[in-house]
mmCIF file of C-alpha atoms in Angstrom:
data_model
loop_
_atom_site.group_PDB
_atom_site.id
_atom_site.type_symbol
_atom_site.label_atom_id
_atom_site.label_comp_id
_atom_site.label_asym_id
_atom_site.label_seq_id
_atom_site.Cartn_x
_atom_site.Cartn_y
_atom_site.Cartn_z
ATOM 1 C CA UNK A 1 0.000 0.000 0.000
ATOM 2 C CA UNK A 2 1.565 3.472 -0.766
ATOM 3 C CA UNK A 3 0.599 6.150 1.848
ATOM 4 C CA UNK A 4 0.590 9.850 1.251
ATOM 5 C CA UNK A 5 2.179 11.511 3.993
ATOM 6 C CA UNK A 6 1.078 15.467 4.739
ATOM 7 C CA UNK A 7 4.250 17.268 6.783
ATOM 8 C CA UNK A 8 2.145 19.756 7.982
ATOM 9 C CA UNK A 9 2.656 19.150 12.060
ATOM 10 C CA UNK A 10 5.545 21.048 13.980
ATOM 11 C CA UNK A 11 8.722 20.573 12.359
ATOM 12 C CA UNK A 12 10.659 17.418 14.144
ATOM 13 C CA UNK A 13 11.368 14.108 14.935
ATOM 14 C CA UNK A 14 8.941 11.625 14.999
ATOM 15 C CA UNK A 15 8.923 7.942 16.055
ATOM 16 C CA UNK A 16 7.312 4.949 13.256
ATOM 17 C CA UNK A 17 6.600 1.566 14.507
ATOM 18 C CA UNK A 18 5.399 -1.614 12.888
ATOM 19 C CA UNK A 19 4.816 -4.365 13.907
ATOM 20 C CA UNK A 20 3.613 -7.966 12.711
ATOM 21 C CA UNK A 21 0.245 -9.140 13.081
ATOM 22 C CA UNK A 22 -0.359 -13.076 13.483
ATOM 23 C CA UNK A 23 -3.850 -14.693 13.991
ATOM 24 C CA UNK A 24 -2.727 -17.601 12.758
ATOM 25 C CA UNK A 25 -2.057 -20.976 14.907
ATOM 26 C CA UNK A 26 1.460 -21.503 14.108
ATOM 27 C CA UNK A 27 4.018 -19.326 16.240
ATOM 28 C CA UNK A 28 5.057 -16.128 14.453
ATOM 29 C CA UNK A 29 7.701 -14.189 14.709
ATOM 30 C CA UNK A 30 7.660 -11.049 16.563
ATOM 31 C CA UNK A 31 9.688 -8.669 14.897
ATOM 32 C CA UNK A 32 9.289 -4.879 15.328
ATOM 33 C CA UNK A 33 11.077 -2.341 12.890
ATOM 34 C CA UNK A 34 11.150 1.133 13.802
ATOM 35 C CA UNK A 35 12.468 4.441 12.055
ATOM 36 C CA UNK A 36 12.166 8.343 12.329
ATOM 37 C CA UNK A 37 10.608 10.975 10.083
ATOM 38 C CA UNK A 38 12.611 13.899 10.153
ATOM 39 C CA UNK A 39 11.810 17.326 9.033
ATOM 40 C CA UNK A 40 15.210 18.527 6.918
ATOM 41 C CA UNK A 41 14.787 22.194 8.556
ATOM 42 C CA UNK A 42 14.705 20.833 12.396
ATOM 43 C CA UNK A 43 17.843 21.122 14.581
ATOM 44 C CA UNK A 44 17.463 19.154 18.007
ATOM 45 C CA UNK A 45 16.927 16.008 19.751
ATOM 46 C CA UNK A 46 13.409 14.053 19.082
ATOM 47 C CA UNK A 47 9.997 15.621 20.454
ATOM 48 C CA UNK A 48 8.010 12.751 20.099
ATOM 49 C CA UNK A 49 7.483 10.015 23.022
ATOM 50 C CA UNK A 50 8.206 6.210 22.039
ATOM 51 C CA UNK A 51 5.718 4.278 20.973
ATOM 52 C CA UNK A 52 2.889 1.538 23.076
ATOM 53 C CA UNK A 53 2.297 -1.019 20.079
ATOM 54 C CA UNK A 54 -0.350 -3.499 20.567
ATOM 55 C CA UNK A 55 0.184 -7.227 21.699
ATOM 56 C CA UNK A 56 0.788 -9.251 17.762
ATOM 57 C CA UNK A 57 -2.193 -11.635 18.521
ATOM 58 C CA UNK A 58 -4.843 -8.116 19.076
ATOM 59 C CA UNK A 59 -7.419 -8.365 16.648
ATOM 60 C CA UNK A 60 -9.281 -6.025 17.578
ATOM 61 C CA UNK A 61 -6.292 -3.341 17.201
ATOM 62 C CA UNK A 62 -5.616 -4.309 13.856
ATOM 63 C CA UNK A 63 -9.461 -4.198 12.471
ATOM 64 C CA UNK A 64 -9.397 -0.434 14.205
ATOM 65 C CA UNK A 65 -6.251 0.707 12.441
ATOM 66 C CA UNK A 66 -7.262 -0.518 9.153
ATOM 67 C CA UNK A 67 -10.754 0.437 9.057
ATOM 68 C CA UNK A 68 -9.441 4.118 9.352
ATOM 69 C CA UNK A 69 -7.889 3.633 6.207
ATOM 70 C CA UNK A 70 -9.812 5.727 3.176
ATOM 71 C CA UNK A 71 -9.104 6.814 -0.085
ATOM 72 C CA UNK A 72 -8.363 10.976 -0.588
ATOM 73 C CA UNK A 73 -9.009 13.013 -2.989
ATOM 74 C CA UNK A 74 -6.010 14.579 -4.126
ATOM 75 C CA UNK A 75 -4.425 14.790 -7.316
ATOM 76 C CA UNK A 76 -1.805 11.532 -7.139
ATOM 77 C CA UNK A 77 -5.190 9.180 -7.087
ATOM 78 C CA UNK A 78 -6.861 7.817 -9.911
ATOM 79 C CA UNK A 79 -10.338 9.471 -9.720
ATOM 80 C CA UNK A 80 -12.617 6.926 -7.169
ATOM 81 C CA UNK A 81 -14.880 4.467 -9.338
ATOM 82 C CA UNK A 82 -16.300 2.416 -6.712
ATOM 83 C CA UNK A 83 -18.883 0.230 -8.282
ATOM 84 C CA UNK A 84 -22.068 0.529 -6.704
ATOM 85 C CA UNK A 85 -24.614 -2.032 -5.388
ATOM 86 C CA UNK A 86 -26.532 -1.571 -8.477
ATOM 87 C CA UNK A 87 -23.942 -1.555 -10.717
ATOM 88 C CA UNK A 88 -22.675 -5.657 -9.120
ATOM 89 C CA UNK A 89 -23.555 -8.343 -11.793
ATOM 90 C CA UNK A 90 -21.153 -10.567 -10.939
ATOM 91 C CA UNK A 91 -20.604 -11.643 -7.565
ATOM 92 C CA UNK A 92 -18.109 -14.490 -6.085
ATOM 93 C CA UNK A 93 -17.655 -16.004 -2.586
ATOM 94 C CA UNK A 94 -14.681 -17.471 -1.893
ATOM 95 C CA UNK A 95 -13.190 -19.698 0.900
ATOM 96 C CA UNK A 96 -9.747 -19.821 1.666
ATOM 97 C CA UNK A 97 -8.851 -23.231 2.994
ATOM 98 C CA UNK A 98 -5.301 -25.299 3.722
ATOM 99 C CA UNK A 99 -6.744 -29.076 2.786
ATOM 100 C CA UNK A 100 -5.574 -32.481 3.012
ATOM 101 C CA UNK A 101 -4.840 -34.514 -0.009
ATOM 102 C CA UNK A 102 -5.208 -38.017 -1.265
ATOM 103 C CA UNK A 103 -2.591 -39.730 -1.413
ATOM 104 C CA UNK A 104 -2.406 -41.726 -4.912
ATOM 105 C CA UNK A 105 0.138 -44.856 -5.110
ATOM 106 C CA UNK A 106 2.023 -43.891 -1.950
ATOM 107 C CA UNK A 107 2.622 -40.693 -3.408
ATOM 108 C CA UNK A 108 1.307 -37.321 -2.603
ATOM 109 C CA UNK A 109 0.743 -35.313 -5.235
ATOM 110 C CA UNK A 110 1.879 -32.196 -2.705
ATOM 111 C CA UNK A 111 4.584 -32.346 -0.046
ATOM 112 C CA UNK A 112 3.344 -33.843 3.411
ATOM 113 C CA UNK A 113 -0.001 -34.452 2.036
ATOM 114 C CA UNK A 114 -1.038 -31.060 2.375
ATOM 115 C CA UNK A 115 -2.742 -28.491 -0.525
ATOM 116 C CA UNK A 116 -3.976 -24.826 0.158
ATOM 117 C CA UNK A 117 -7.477 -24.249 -1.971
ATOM 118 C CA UNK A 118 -10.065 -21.665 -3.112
ATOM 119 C CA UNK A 119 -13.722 -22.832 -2.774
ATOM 120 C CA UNK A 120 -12.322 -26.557 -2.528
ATOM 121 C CA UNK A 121 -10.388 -26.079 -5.466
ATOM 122 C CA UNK A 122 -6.006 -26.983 -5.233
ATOM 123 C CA UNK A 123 -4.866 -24.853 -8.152
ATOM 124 C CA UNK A 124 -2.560 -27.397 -11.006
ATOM 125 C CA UNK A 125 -0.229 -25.433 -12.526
ATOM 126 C CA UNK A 126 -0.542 -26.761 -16.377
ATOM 127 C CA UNK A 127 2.686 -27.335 -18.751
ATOM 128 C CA UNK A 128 0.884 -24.519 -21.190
ATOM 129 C CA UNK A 129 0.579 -21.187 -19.399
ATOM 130 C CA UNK A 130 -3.299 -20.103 -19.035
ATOM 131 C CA UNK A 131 -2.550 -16.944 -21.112
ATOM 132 C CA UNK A 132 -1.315 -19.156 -24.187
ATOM 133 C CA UNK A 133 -3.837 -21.526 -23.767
ATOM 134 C CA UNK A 134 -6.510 -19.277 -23.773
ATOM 135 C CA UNK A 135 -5.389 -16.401 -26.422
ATOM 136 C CA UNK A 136 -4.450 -19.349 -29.105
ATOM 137 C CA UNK A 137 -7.534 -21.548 -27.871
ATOM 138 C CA UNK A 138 -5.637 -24.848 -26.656
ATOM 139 C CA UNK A 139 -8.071 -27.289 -25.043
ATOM 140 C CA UNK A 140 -7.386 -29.220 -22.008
ATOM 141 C CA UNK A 141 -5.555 -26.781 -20.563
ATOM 142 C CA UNK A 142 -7.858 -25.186 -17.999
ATOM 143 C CA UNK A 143 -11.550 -25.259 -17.149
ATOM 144 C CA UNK A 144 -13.778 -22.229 -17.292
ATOM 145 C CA UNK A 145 -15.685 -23.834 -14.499
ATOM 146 C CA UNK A 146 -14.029 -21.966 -11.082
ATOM 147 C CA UNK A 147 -17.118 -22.460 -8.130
ATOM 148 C CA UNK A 148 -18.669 -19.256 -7.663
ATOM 149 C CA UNK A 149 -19.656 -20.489 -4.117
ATOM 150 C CA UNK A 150 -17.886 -22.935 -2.133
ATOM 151 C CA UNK A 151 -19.094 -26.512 -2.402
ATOM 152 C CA UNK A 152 -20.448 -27.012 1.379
ATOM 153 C CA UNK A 153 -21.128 -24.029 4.288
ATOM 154 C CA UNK A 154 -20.138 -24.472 7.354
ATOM 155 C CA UNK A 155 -18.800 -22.484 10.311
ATOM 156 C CA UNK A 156 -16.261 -21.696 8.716
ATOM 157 C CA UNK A 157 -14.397 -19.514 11.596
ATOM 158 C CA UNK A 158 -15.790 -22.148 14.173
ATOM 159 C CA UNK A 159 -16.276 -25.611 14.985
ATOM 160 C CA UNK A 160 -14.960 -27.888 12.149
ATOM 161 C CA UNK A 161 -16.081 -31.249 14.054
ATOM 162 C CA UNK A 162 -17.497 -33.455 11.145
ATOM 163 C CA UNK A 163 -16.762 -30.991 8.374
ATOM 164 C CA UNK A 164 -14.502 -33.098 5.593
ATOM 165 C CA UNK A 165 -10.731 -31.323 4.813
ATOM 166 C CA UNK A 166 -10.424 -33.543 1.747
ATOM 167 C CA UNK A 167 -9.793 -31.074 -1.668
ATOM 168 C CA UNK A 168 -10.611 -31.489 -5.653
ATOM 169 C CA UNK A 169 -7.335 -30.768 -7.726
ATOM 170 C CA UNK A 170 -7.504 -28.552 -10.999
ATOM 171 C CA UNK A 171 -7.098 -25.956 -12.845
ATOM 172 C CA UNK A 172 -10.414 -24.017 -13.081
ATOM 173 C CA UNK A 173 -10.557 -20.090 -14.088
ATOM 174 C CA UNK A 174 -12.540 -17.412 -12.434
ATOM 175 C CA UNK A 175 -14.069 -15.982 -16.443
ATOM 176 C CA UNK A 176 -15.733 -12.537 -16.443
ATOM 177 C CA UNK A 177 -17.368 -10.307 -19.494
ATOM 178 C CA UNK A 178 -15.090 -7.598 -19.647
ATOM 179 C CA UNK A 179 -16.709 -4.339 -18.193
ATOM 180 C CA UNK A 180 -18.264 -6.666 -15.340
ATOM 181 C CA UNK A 181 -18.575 -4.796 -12.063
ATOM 182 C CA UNK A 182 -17.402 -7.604 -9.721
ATOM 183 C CA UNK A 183 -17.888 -8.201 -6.155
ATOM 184 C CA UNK A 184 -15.591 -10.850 -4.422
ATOM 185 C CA UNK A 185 -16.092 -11.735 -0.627
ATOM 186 C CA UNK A 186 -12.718 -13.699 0.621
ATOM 187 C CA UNK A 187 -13.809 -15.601 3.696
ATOM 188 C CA UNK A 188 -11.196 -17.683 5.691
ATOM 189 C CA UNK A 189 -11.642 -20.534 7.422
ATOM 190 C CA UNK A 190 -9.964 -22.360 10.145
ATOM 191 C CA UNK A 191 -8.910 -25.485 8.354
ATOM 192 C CA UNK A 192 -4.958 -26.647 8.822
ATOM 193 C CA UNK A 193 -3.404 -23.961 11.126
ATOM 194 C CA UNK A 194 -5.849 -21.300 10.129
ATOM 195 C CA UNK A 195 -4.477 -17.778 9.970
ATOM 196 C CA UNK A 196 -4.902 -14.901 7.412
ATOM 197 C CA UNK A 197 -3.775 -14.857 4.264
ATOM 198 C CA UNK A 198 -2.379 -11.938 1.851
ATOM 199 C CA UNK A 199 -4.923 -11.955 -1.578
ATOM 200 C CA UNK A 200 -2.794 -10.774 -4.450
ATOM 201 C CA UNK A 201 -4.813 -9.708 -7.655
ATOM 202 C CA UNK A 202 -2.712 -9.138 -10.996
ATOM 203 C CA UNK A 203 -3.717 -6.936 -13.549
ATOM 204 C CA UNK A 204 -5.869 -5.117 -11.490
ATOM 205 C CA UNK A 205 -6.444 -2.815 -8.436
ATOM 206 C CA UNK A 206 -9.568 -2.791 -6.655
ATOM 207 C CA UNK A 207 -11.224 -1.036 -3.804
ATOM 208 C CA UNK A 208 -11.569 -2.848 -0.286
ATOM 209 C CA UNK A 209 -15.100 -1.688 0.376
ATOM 210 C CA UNK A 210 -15.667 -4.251 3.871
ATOM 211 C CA UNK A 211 -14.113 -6.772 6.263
ATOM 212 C CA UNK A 212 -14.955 -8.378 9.938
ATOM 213 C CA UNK A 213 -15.079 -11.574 11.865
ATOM 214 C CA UNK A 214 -16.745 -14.479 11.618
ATOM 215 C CA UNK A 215 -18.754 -15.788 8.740
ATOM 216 C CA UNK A 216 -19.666 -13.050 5.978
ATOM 217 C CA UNK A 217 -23.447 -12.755 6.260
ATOM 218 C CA UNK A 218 -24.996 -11.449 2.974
ATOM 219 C CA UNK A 219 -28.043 -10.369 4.432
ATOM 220 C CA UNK A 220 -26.410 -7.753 7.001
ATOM 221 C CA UNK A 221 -22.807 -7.088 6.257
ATOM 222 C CA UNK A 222 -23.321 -5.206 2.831
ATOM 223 C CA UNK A 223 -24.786 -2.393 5.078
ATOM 224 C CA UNK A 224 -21.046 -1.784 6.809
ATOM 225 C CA UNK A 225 -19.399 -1.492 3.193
ATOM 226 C CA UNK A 226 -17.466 2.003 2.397
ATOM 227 C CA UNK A 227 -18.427 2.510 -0.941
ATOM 228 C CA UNK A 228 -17.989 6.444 -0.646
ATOM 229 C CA UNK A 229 -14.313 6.279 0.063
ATOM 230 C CA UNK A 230 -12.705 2.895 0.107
ATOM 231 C CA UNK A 231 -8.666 2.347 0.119
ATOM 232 C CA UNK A 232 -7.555 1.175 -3.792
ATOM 233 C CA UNK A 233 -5.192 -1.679 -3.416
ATOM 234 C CA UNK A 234 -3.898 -4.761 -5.249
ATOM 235 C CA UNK A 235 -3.199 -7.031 -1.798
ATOM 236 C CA UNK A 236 -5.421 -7.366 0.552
ATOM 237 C CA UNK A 237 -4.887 -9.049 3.862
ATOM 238 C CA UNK A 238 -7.950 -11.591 4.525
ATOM 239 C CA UNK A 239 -7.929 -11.926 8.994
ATOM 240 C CA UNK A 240 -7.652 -15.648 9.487
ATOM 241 C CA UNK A 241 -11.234 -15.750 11.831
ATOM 242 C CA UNK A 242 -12.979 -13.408 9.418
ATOM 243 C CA UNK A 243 -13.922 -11.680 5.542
ATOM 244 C CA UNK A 244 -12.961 -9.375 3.279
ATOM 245 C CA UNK A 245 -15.116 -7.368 0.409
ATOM 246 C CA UNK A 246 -13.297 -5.991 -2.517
ATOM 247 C CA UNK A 247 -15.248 -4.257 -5.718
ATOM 248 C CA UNK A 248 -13.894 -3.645 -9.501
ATOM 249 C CA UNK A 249 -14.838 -2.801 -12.831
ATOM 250 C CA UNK A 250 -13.114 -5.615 -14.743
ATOM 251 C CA UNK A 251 -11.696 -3.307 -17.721
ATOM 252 C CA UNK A 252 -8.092 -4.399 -18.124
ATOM 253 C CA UNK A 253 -8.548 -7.392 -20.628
ATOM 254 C CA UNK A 254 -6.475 -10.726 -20.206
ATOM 255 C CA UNK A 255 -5.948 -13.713 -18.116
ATOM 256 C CA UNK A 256 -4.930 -12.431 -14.558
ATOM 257 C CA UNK A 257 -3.112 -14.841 -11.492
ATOM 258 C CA UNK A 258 -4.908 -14.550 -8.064
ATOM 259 C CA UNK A 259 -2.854 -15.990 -5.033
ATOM 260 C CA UNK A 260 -2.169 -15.542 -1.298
ATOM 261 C CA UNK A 261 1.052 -14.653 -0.855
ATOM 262 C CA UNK A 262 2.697 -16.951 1.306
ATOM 263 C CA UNK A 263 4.721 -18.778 -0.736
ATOM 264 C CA UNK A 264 4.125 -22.029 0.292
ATOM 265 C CA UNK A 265 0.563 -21.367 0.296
ATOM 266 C CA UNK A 266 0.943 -20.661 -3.540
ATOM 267 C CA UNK A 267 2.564 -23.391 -4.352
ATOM 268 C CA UNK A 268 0.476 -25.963 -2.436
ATOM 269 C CA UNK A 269 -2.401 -24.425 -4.768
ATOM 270 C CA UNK A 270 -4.192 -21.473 -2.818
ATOM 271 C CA UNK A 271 -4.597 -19.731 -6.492
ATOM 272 C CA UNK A 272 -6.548 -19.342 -9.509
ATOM 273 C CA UNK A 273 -6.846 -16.817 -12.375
ATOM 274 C CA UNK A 274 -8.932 -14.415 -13.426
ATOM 275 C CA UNK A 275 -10.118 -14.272 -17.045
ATOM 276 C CA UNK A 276 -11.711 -11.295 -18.222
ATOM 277 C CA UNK A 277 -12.813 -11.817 -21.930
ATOM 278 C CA UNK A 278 -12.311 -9.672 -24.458
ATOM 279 C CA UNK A 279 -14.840 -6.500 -25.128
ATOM 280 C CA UNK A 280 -16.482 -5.417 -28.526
ATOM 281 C CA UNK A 281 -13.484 -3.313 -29.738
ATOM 282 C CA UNK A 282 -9.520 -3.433 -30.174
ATOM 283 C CA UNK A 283 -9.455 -0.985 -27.519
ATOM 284 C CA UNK A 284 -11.248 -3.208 -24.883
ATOM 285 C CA UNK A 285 -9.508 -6.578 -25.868
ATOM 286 C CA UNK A 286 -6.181 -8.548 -25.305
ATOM 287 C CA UNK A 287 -3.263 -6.999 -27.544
ATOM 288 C CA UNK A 288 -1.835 -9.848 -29.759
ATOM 289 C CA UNK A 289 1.547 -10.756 -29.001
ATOM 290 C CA UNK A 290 4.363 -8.068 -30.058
ATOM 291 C CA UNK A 291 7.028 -10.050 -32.713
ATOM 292 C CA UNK A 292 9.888 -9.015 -30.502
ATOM 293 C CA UNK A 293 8.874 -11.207 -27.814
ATOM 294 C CA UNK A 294 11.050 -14.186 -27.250
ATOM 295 C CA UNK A 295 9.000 -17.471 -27.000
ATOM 296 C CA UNK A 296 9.344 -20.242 -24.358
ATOM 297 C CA UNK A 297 10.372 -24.036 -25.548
ATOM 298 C CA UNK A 298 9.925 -26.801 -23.612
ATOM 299 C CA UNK A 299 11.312 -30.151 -23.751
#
């Protein structure tokens, strides 16, 4: 997130402070980083008092600091194009799970028989890239057939007891028309170690218009979105007991990756992509390929 910083307090030193936030059930580490912002005209010693950060593990801290995070209206912003409730006609719910997997001749497919999945889905990276496969129109590649809604509800932030961790393998694509005004709703859930994950959406930006704990309730929680002035982001950090809301107008043509960005989250399949099809015009679809572009060969 870039954050525009007014220096219009006394001139100074004053004291940053970050500090991790972990909800997750594995043991994090607790590493605080600190710095000072400096006015270049100020001669002295520091007039600021150190900084009380809260305890890692305080959810309710973190929810506070980053609900007080808007969008401004100054001049470095794209102008705000939130879509509005009206303007949704495409919506997707998706769960956020780390799975166990079948093991198939002694041999799992993933190390230590784990896979990380959206709506029950481990993402299978294919030997053709999604983009190739779908701008030449290869079949078998990928499925246009990514669940809108996860397969089963449960509590998903609560008690698991009978709920199955098993997982479906594939590679399945999230397809949109393109000038779509999307709604996605990330809800995690506490299967494996539980925990939030980092949402990383390429191609695109989109505005974070609502978040909280527990199970997203589509009834109620649309009336605590910001849709007047909502943060514009490309990451956004789902809490590992709650949901996120993020809204876009999908006008960048192409075939976009979607991940959490734990590594080892990725690559035990906690992805899919977004394809947004091509629009009526050569301004609103996929460029073709430029001749300078050096192709990849595989053996």
């Amino acid at each position: 997130m870039d954050v525009l910083v007014s220096a219009n307090r006394n001139a100074g030193q004053y004291y940053m402070a970050t500090r991790p936030f972990s909800d997750s059930n594995v043991p994090p580490v607790d590493f605080i980083t600190t710095g000072i912002f400096q006015y270049t005209n100020f001669v002295g010693g520091s007039n600021a008092s150190l900084i009380t950060l809260p305890a890692m593990n305080n959810t309710d801290a973190m929810l506070n600091f980053i609900s007080r995070i808007q969008n401004t209206n100054v001049t470095q912003n794209p102008q705000i194009n939130v879509p509005g409730d009206t303007d949704i006609n495409r919506r997707v719910f998706i769960t956020l799970a780390v799975n166990d997997l079948p093991c198939k001749n002694s041999k799992c497919v993933v190390s230590d028989g784990f896979a990380a999945s959206l709506n029950n889905v481990s993402f299978v990276y294919p030997h053709i890239d999604v983009l190739q496969a779908y701008y030449r129109n290869i079949r078998g590649v990928f499925a246009e057939n990514f669940p809108f809604l996860p397969p089963e509800f449960y509590d998903f932030t609560g008690n698991l007891t009978g709920v199955v961790s098993a997982v479906e393998v594939g590679t399945r694509a999230i397809c949109v028309n393109y000038g779509d005004a999307v709604e996605i709703v990330l809800q995690s859930t506490q299967m494996g170690a539980g925990g939030s994950h980092p949402i990383h959406l390429h191609g695109y930006s989109f505005y974070w218009v609502g978040a909280g704990f527990g199970n997203f309730n589509g009834e109620t929680d649309p009336s605590t979105y910001n849709l007047v002035d909502p943060p514009l982001m490309n990451t956004i950090d789902v809490p590992g007991t709650g949901w996120v809301a993020i809204r876009f107008f999908a006008n960048n043509p192409g075939v976009w990756y979607m991940h959490c960005h734990l590594e080892r989250h990725t690559s035990w399949g906690m992805s899919t992509v977004l394809i947004v099809r091509n629009g009526s015009t050569i301004e609103t679809s996929i460029r073709p390929r430029p001749s300078t572009m050096p192709r990849c060969h595989r053996t």
